[in-house]
Amino acid sequence: MRIDLHTHSTASDGTDTPAELVRKAAAAGLDAVALTDHDTTRGHAEALSALPAGLTLVTGAELSCRLDGISMHMLAYLFDPAEPAFLAERELVRDDRVPRAQGMIARLNELGVPITWEQVARIAGDGSVGRPHIASALVELGVVPTVNDAFTPQWLADGGRAHMPKHETDPFEALRLVRNAGGVAVFAHPAASKRGRTVPESAIAELAVAGLDGIEVDHMDHDPDTRARLRGLAKELGLLTTGSSDYHGSRKTCVLGEFLTDPEVYGEITRRATGAFPVPGAGGA
Ligand code: AMP
Ligand code: ZN
Ligand code: FE
Ligand code: FE
């Protein structure tokens, strides 16, 4: 079985609509794919309605968190999307992205870049607006050659000239919210150091005690040594290990299924979850 547990659609900062994403996932030979847009489940309905036969959808989200000033991402799977407390927190984090993006645009204007909210809003559509959308606008304006080139101290990297923080959830609170909604929590790309500071192993140990289910190990932002270290840590702490593409369509270079999750780990995630079931495609639209 080929299982990819971390992808983004136009419901956040991916470039494929949820329907396109599930079609491409099936075409890529995946058996199961998780749709994990930043701070929202809004892409799920469309993905479900377009789900091809032979592909199973794992509903999820990637929640923006912050621990001791360090941004980190928590993948949540198979939670009840209507559970009020977690729903309210996702809405809070998602909605705060708008004034924050407007603040970053104002900073860019001060730096002489003629970027506008209208341009960024057009690129983001109805997706959770984020730095990758602003980065795409900077590419359109010819300020940087690629989206990745916008993630530098000069522009949008953490602490960069035009960077502004957004509301991010305390990860211990996130664990309570996810588990209370029947979901399973996996710390996304915990050692992706090129994105900024990462949390220490001691914090991962504390999160494990607080109910974290697993860590994402096989990810494009982890080199082989890092993966080996994380696998050892997971074993020590009794955590599951996952793998994924963190696919963002054409906004990133990774391809669907680039990294995969072990079927046994996937089975364990589905057994632990009580908020939702994976949905096998019946071959609709
Ligand atoms: P935001 O949630 O608006 O702060 O944007 C974070 C997103 O930007 C992440 O989910 C990544 O998709 C992307 N990102 C963060 N750091 C980098 C980087 N160094 N290079 C490329 N993309 C990045
Ligand atoms: Zn993203
Ligand atoms: Fe992430
Ligand atoms: Fe992601």
mmCIF file of C-alpha atoms and ligand atoms in Angstrom:
data_model
loop_
_atom_site.group_PDB
_atom_site.id
_atom_site.type_symbol
_atom_site.label_atom_id
_atom_site.label_comp_id
_atom_site.label_asym_id
_atom_site.label_seq_id
_atom_site.Cartn_x
_atom_site.Cartn_y
_atom_site.Cartn_z
ATOM 1 C CA MET A 1 0.000 0.000 0.000
ATOM 2 C CA ARG A 2 1.182 3.492 -0.876
ATOM 3 C CA ILE A 3 0.107 5.976 1.805
ATOM 4 C CA ASP A 4 0.905 9.724 1.766
ATOM 5 C CA LEU A 5 -0.277 11.433 4.966
ATOM 6 C CA HIS A 6 0.400 15.151 4.348
ATOM 7 C CA THR A 7 -0.799 17.240 1.382
ATOM 8 C CA HIS A 8 -2.130 20.747 0.726
ATOM 9 C CA SER A 9 -4.807 21.999 -1.670
ATOM 10 C CA THR A 10 -6.164 25.417 -2.619
ATOM 11 C CA ALA A 11 -8.015 25.312 0.723
ATOM 12 C CA SER A 12 -4.652 26.545 2.034
ATOM 13 C CA ASP A 13 -1.418 27.148 0.115
ATOM 14 C CA GLY A 14 -1.421 24.259 -2.361
ATOM 15 C CA THR A 15 -2.105 24.951 -6.044
ATOM 16 C CA ASP A 16 -4.405 21.994 -6.870
ATOM 17 C CA THR A 17 -8.075 22.138 -5.962
ATOM 18 C CA PRO A 18 -9.116 19.323 -3.593
ATOM 19 C CA ALA A 19 -10.743 17.520 -6.554
ATOM 20 C CA GLU A 20 -7.584 17.816 -8.671
ATOM 21 C CA LEU A 21 -5.491 16.650 -5.740
ATOM 22 C CA VAL A 22 -7.388 13.392 -5.199
ATOM 23 C CA ARG A 23 -7.382 12.666 -8.936
ATOM 24 C CA LYS A 24 -3.625 13.199 -9.078
ATOM 25 C CA ALA A 25 -3.162 11.077 -5.951
ATOM 26 C CA ALA A 26 -4.965 8.180 -7.632
ATOM 27 C CA ALA A 27 -2.978 8.707 -10.836
ATOM 28 C CA ALA A 28 0.231 8.661 -8.767
ATOM 29 C CA GLY A 29 -0.708 5.172 -7.589
ATOM 30 C CA LEU A 30 -1.532 6.106 -4.010
ATOM 31 C CA ASP A 31 -3.930 3.908 -2.029
ATOM 32 C CA ALA A 32 -4.510 6.495 0.702
ATOM 33 C CA VAL A 33 -3.905 10.230 0.912
ATOM 34 C CA ALA A 34 -4.435 12.659 3.781
ATOM 35 C CA LEU A 35 -5.620 16.175 2.967
ATOM 36 C CA THR A 36 -4.017 18.353 5.653
ATOM 37 C CA ASP A 37 -4.526 21.990 4.775
ATOM 38 C CA HIS A 38 -3.178 24.641 7.139
ATOM 39 C CA ASP A 39 -5.667 25.330 9.928
ATOM 40 C CA THR A 40 -8.761 24.263 7.986
ATOM 41 C CA THR A 41 -10.891 21.317 6.876
ATOM 42 C CA ARG A 42 -12.652 23.334 4.173
ATOM 43 C CA GLY A 43 -11.248 21.237 1.325
ATOM 44 C CA HIS A 44 -12.610 17.937 2.607
ATOM 45 C CA ALA A 45 -16.120 18.083 1.122
ATOM 46 C CA GLU A 46 -14.838 18.669 -2.409
ATOM 47 C CA ALA A 47 -12.153 15.974 -2.051
ATOM 48 C CA LEU A 48 -14.758 13.486 -0.838
ATOM 49 C CA SER A 49 -17.152 14.273 -3.666
ATOM 50 C CA ALA A 50 -14.413 13.740 -6.259
ATOM 51 C CA LEU A 51 -12.713 10.743 -4.624
ATOM 52 C CA PRO A 52 -11.730 8.165 -7.279
ATOM 53 C CA ALA A 53 -12.349 4.447 -6.755
ATOM 54 C CA GLY A 54 -9.315 2.770 -5.209
ATOM 55 C CA LEU A 55 -8.178 5.838 -3.260
ATOM 56 C CA THR A 56 -8.982 6.342 0.430
ATOM 57 C CA LEU A 57 -9.169 9.856 1.884
ATOM 58 C CA VAL A 58 -7.807 10.440 5.368
ATOM 59 C CA THR A 59 -9.297 13.700 6.594
ATOM 60 C CA GLY A 60 -6.935 15.975 8.493
ATOM 61 C CA ALA A 61 -5.461 19.417 9.022
ATOM 62 C CA GLU A 62 -2.047 20.897 9.820
ATOM 63 C CA LEU A 63 -2.385 23.202 12.811
ATOM 64 C CA SER A 64 0.016 26.122 13.241
ATOM 65 C CA CYS A 65 1.523 25.962 16.733
ATOM 66 C CA ARG A 66 4.231 27.765 18.692
ATOM 67 C CA LEU A 67 6.313 26.514 21.597
ATOM 68 C CA ASP A 68 8.662 28.886 23.464
ATOM 69 C CA GLY A 69 8.686 31.231 20.486
ATOM 70 C CA ILE A 70 9.393 28.469 17.955
ATOM 71 C CA SER A 71 6.828 27.836 15.208
ATOM 72 C CA MET A 72 5.885 24.195 14.710
ATOM 73 C CA HIS A 73 3.174 22.299 12.854
ATOM 74 C CA MET A 74 0.870 19.635 14.270
ATOM 75 C CA LEU A 75 -0.822 17.226 11.876
ATOM 76 C CA ALA A 76 -4.229 16.114 13.116
ATOM 77 C CA TYR A 77 -5.983 13.132 11.560
ATOM 78 C CA LEU A 78 -9.498 11.731 11.611
ATOM 79 C CA PHE A 79 -10.909 14.131 14.194
ATOM 80 C CA ASP A 80 -14.559 15.188 14.294
ATOM 81 C CA PRO A 81 -14.520 18.412 12.243
ATOM 82 C CA ALA A 82 -17.644 19.693 14.026
ATOM 83 C CA GLU A 83 -16.270 19.350 17.568
ATOM 84 C CA PRO A 84 -16.756 22.957 18.763
ATOM 85 C CA ALA A 85 -13.563 23.670 20.729
ATOM 86 C CA PHE A 86 -11.128 22.480 18.034
ATOM 87 C CA LEU A 87 -13.277 24.054 15.311
ATOM 88 C CA ALA A 88 -13.151 27.409 17.119
ATOM 89 C CA GLU A 89 -9.364 27.226 17.450
ATOM 90 C CA ARG A 90 -8.893 26.387 13.740
ATOM 91 C CA GLU A 91 -11.116 29.339 12.800
ATOM 92 C CA LEU A 92 -9.137 31.629 15.119
ATOM 93 C CA VAL A 93 -5.785 30.606 13.643
ATOM 94 C CA ARG A 94 -7.079 30.695 10.071
ATOM 95 C CA ASP A 95 -8.803 34.073 10.418
ATOM 96 C CA ASP A 96 -5.768 35.698 12.039
ATOM 97 C CA ARG A 97 -3.827 34.943 8.860
ATOM 98 C CA VAL A 98 -5.660 37.770 7.047
ATOM 99 C CA PRO A 99 -4.552 40.784 9.161
ATOM 100 C CA ARG A 100 -1.124 39.180 9.446
ATOM 101 C CA ALA A 101 -0.785 38.889 5.639
ATOM 102 C CA GLN A 102 -1.933 42.516 5.345
ATOM 103 C CA GLY A 103 0.746 43.483 7.867
ATOM 104 C CA MET A 104 3.436 41.699 5.856
ATOM 105 C CA ILE A 105 2.202 43.453 2.699
ATOM 106 C CA ALA A 106 2.505 46.814 4.500
ATOM 107 C CA ARG A 107 6.089 45.950 5.456
ATOM 108 C CA LEU A 108 6.864 45.007 1.844
ATOM 109 C CA ASN A 109 5.380 48.312 0.684
ATOM 110 C CA GLU A 110 7.701 50.095 3.136
ATOM 111 C CA LEU A 111 10.568 48.171 1.540
ATOM 112 C CA GLY A 112 9.500 49.548 -1.839
ATOM 113 C CA VAL A 113 7.718 46.455 -3.180
ATOM 114 C CA PRO A 114 4.443 47.397 -4.946
ATOM 115 C CA ILE A 115 2.554 44.318 -3.708
ATOM 116 C CA THR A 116 -1.152 44.761 -2.865
ATOM 117 C CA TRP A 117 -3.691 42.867 -0.766
ATOM 118 C CA GLU A 118 -5.852 42.525 -3.890
ATOM 119 C CA GLN A 119 -3.038 40.646 -5.637
ATOM 120 C CA VAL A 120 -2.406 38.311 -2.696
ATOM 121 C CA ALA A 121 -6.142 37.757 -2.134
ATOM 122 C CA ARG A 122 -6.521 36.810 -5.811
ATOM 123 C CA ILE A 123 -3.679 34.266 -5.504
ATOM 124 C CA ALA A 124 -4.987 32.847 -2.214
ATOM 125 C CA GLY A 125 -8.601 32.610 -3.408
ATOM 126 C CA ASP A 126 -10.613 31.214 -0.507
ATOM 127 C CA GLY A 127 -7.625 29.327 0.916
ATOM 128 C CA SER A 128 -6.006 29.979 4.322
ATOM 129 C CA VAL A 129 -3.731 32.848 3.307
ATOM 130 C CA GLY A 130 -0.043 32.389 4.067
ATOM 131 C CA ARG A 131 3.489 33.309 3.191
ATOM 132 C CA PRO A 132 3.584 31.016 0.126
ATOM 133 C CA HIS A 133 0.815 33.150 -1.460
ATOM 134 C CA ILE A 134 2.789 36.321 -0.742
ATOM 135 C CA ALA A 135 5.861 34.559 -2.140
ATOM 136 C CA SER A 136 3.954 33.787 -5.351
ATOM 137 C CA ALA A 137 3.009 37.472 -5.593
ATOM 138 C CA LEU A 138 6.706 38.393 -5.206
ATOM 139 C CA VAL A 139 7.509 35.995 -8.066
ATOM 140 C CA GLU A 140 4.803 37.635 -10.220
ATOM 141 C CA LEU A 141 6.320 41.038 -9.451
ATOM 142 C CA GLY A 142 9.788 39.812 -10.410
ATOM 143 C CA VAL A 143 11.167 40.498 -6.929
ATOM 144 C CA VAL A 144 12.385 36.910 -6.501
ATOM 145 C CA PRO A 145 12.787 34.149 -9.115
ATOM 146 C CA THR A 146 11.014 31.375 -7.166
ATOM 147 C CA VAL A 147 8.731 30.904 -4.150
ATOM 148 C CA ASN A 148 11.610 29.379 -2.181
ATOM 149 C CA ASP A 149 13.742 32.470 -2.795
ATOM 150 C CA ALA A 150 11.195 34.545 -0.855
ATOM 151 C CA PHE A 151 11.942 32.558 2.322
ATOM 152 C CA THR A 152 15.133 34.446 3.180
ATOM 153 C CA PRO A 153 15.945 36.935 5.978
ATOM 154 C CA GLN A 154 15.663 39.647 3.309
ATOM 155 C CA TRP A 155 11.970 38.802 2.800
ATOM 156 C CA LEU A 156 9.654 36.267 4.463
ATOM 157 C CA ALA A 157 11.756 33.833 6.498
ATOM 158 C CA ASP A 158 11.000 33.669 10.224
ATOM 159 C CA GLY A 159 12.288 36.953 11.630
ATOM 160 C CA GLY A 160 12.903 38.281 8.106
ATOM 161 C CA ARG A 161 12.413 41.932 7.150
ATOM 162 C CA ALA A 162 8.819 41.432 5.995
ATOM 163 C CA HIS A 163 7.878 38.561 8.299
ATOM 164 C CA MET A 164 5.149 38.889 10.900
ATOM 165 C CA PRO A 165 4.035 36.173 13.314
ATOM 166 C CA LYS A 166 0.424 34.963 13.321
ATOM 167 C CA HIS A 167 -1.683 33.509 16.090
ATOM 168 C CA GLU A 168 -0.388 29.994 16.753
ATOM 169 C CA THR A 169 -1.728 27.439 19.192
ATOM 170 C CA ASP A 170 0.215 26.125 22.164
ATOM 171 C CA PRO A 171 1.020 22.540 21.106
ATOM 172 C CA PHE A 172 -0.042 21.076 24.459
ATOM 173 C CA GLU A 173 -3.402 22.796 24.013
ATOM 174 C CA ALA A 174 -3.467 21.494 20.419
ATOM 175 C CA LEU A 175 -2.988 17.934 21.702
ATOM 176 C CA ARG A 176 -5.924 18.351 24.085
ATOM 177 C CA LEU A 177 -8.104 19.781 21.305
ATOM 178 C CA VAL A 178 -7.199 17.107 18.756
ATOM 179 C CA ARG A 179 -7.640 14.201 21.142
ATOM 180 C CA ASN A 180 -10.879 15.614 22.566
ATOM 181 C CA ALA A 181 -12.188 15.685 18.977
ATOM 182 C CA GLY A 182 -11.253 12.006 18.549
ATOM 183 C CA GLY A 183 -8.197 12.730 16.410
ATOM 184 C CA VAL A 184 -4.614 11.499 16.215
ATOM 185 C CA ALA A 185 -1.739 14.006 16.484
ATOM 186 C CA VAL A 186 1.564 13.801 14.595
ATOM 187 C CA PHE A 187 4.285 16.463 14.878
ATOM 188 C CA ALA A 188 5.004 17.557 11.280
ATOM 189 C CA HIS A 189 8.624 17.798 10.028
ATOM 190 C CA PRO A 190 9.967 18.286 13.590
ATOM 191 C CA ALA A 191 13.560 18.843 12.462
ATOM 192 C CA ALA A 192 13.015 20.962 9.322
ATOM 193 C CA SER A 193 15.799 23.354 10.312
ATOM 194 C CA LYS A 194 15.950 25.270 7.028
ATOM 195 C CA ARG A 195 12.517 26.712 7.901
ATOM 196 C CA GLY A 196 13.827 28.242 11.118
ATOM 197 C CA ARG A 197 14.479 27.148 14.680
ATOM 198 C CA THR A 198 13.206 23.709 15.663
ATOM 199 C CA VAL A 199 12.099 22.487 19.082
ATOM 200 C CA PRO A 200 14.555 20.425 21.181
ATOM 201 C CA GLU A 201 14.184 16.680 21.705
ATOM 202 C CA SER A 202 13.259 17.363 25.337
ATOM 203 C CA ALA A 203 10.126 19.158 24.120
ATOM 204 C CA ILE A 204 9.200 16.237 21.871
ATOM 205 C CA ALA A 205 9.548 13.990 24.932
ATOM 206 C CA GLU A 206 7.184 16.253 26.893
ATOM 207 C CA LEU A 207 4.698 16.265 24.027
ATOM 208 C CA ALA A 208 4.880 12.459 23.913
ATOM 209 C CA VAL A 209 3.941 12.323 27.594
ATOM 210 C CA ALA A 210 1.090 14.756 26.886
ATOM 211 C CA GLY A 211 -0.424 12.455 24.262
ATOM 212 C CA LEU A 212 1.408 13.058 20.996
ATOM 213 C CA ASP A 213 0.901 9.973 18.807
ATOM 214 C CA GLY A 214 3.775 10.299 16.393
ATOM 215 C CA ILE A 215 6.367 12.326 14.513
ATOM 216 C CA GLU A 216 6.798 12.802 10.788
ATOM 217 C CA VAL A 217 10.203 11.360 9.913
ATOM 218 C CA ASP A 218 10.362 10.746 6.163
ATOM 219 C CA HIS A 219 9.975 14.292 4.827
ATOM 220 C CA MET A 220 11.862 16.259 2.174
ATOM 221 C CA ASP A 221 13.208 18.695 4.784
ATOM 222 C CA HIS A 222 14.948 15.911 6.782
ATOM 223 C CA ASP A 223 18.281 14.575 5.562
ATOM 224 C CA PRO A 224 19.116 10.866 6.048
ATOM 225 C CA ASP A 225 21.041 11.464 9.312
ATOM 226 C CA THR A 226 18.144 13.478 10.713
ATOM 227 C CA ARG A 227 15.695 10.715 9.796
ATOM 228 C CA ALA A 228 17.833 8.121 11.534
ATOM 229 C CA ARG A 229 18.051 10.291 14.656
ATOM 230 C CA LEU A 230 14.279 10.910 14.669
ATOM 231 C CA ARG A 231 13.553 7.210 14.210
ATOM 232 C CA GLY A 232 15.703 6.473 17.248
ATOM 233 C CA LEU A 233 13.973 9.161 19.264
ATOM 234 C CA ALA A 234 10.536 7.855 18.288
ATOM 235 C CA LYS A 235 11.500 4.361 19.376
ATOM 236 C CA GLU A 236 12.752 5.676 22.703
ATOM 237 C CA LEU A 237 9.560 7.662 23.277
ATOM 238 C CA GLY A 238 7.091 5.083 21.954
ATOM 239 C CA LEU A 239 5.966 7.329 19.089
ATOM 240 C CA LEU A 240 4.707 6.321 15.665
ATOM 241 C CA THR A 241 6.748 7.492 12.652
ATOM 242 C CA THR A 242 5.141 8.686 9.426
ATOM 243 C CA GLY A 243 6.283 9.756 5.975
ATOM 244 C CA SER A 244 4.724 12.121 3.470
ATOM 245 C CA SER A 245 5.285 14.379 0.486
ATOM 246 C CA ASP A 246 3.910 17.596 2.076
ATOM 247 C CA TYR A 247 2.725 18.179 -1.492
ATOM 248 C CA HIS A 248 1.805 21.782 -2.391
ATOM 249 C CA GLY A 249 1.159 21.380 -6.138
ATOM 250 C CA SER A 250 3.372 23.634 -8.232
ATOM 251 C CA ARG A 251 4.285 25.854 -5.259
ATOM 252 C CA LYS A 252 6.879 23.317 -4.096
ATOM 253 C CA THR A 253 9.036 20.846 -5.949
ATOM 254 C CA CYS A 254 7.930 17.668 -4.155
ATOM 255 C CA VAL A 255 5.659 15.150 -5.882
ATOM 256 C CA LEU A 256 2.770 13.132 -4.452
ATOM 257 C CA GLY A 257 3.992 9.921 -2.850
ATOM 258 C CA GLU A 258 7.599 11.167 -2.665
ATOM 259 C CA PHE A 259 7.702 9.749 0.874
ATOM 260 C CA LEU A 260 5.252 7.232 2.311
ATOM 261 C CA THR A 261 3.892 5.974 5.609
ATOM 262 C CA ASP A 262 4.249 2.333 6.626
ATOM 263 C CA PRO A 263 0.894 0.495 6.278
ATOM 264 C CA GLU A 264 1.177 -0.799 9.862
ATOM 265 C CA VAL A 265 1.569 2.726 11.197
ATOM 266 C CA TYR A 266 -1.367 3.828 9.069
ATOM 267 C CA GLY A 267 -3.431 0.980 10.517
ATOM 268 C CA GLU A 268 -2.516 2.064 14.037
ATOM 269 C CA ILE A 269 -3.533 5.678 13.300
ATOM 270 C CA THR A 270 -6.922 4.556 11.997
ATOM 271 C CA ARG A 271 -7.415 2.293 15.050
ATOM 272 C CA ARG A 272 -6.631 5.107 17.480
ATOM 273 C CA ALA A 273 -8.893 7.667 15.804
ATOM 274 C CA THR A 274 -12.497 7.911 16.962
ATOM 275 C CA GLY A 275 -13.569 11.223 15.406
ATOM 276 C CA ALA A 276 -13.841 10.144 11.768
ATOM 277 C CA PHE A 277 -13.161 7.139 9.531
ATOM 278 C CA PRO A 278 -10.996 7.024 6.405
ATOM 279 C CA VAL A 279 -13.311 7.191 3.369
ATOM 280 C CA PRO A 280 -12.750 4.777 0.484
ATOM 281 C CA GLY A 281 -13.518 6.278 -2.922
ATOM 282 C CA ALA A 282 -16.589 4.927 -4.631
ATOM 283 C CA GLY A 283 -15.569 6.401 -7.974
ATOM 284 C CA GLY A 284 -17.734 9.527 -8.013
ATOM 285 C CA ALA A 285 -17.511 12.606 -10.250
HETATM 286 P P1 AMP B 1 2.769 30.547 7.038
HETATM 287 O O1 AMP B 1 1.898 29.452 7.574
HETATM 288 O O2 AMP B 1 2.010 31.609 6.344
HETATM 289 O O3 AMP B 1 3.710 31.078 8.087
HETATM 290 O O4 AMP B 1 3.688 29.884 5.924
HETATM 291 C C1 AMP B 1 4.353 28.694 6.244
HETATM 292 C C2 AMP B 1 4.468 27.840 5.011
HETATM 293 O O5 AMP B 1 5.474 28.401 4.178
HETATM 294 C C3 AMP B 1 4.934 26.439 5.318
HETATM 295 O O6 AMP B 1 3.863 25.577 5.537
HETATM 296 C C4 AMP B 1 5.688 26.057 4.078
HETATM 297 O O7 AMP B 1 4.772 25.570 3.114
HETATM 298 C C5 AMP B 1 6.239 27.366 3.583
HETATM 299 N N1 AMP B 1 7.654 27.554 3.990
HETATM 300 C C6 AMP B 1 8.131 27.822 5.220
HETATM 301 N N2 AMP B 1 9.475 27.939 5.201
HETATM 302 C C7 AMP B 1 9.858 27.739 3.935
HETATM 303 C C8 AMP B 1 11.107 27.737 3.249
HETATM 304 N N3 AMP B 1 12.263 27.948 3.895
HETATM 305 N N4 AMP B 1 11.113 27.491 1.920
HETATM 306 C C9 AMP B 1 9.951 27.281 1.263
HETATM 307 N N5 AMP B 1 8.738 27.270 1.840
HETATM 308 C C10 AMP B 1 8.685 27.497 3.150
HETATM 309 ZN ZN ZN B 2 1.987 24.988 3.312
HETATM 310 FE FE FE B 3 4.200 22.219 7.761
HETATM 311 FE FE FE B 4 2.455 21.055 5.249
#
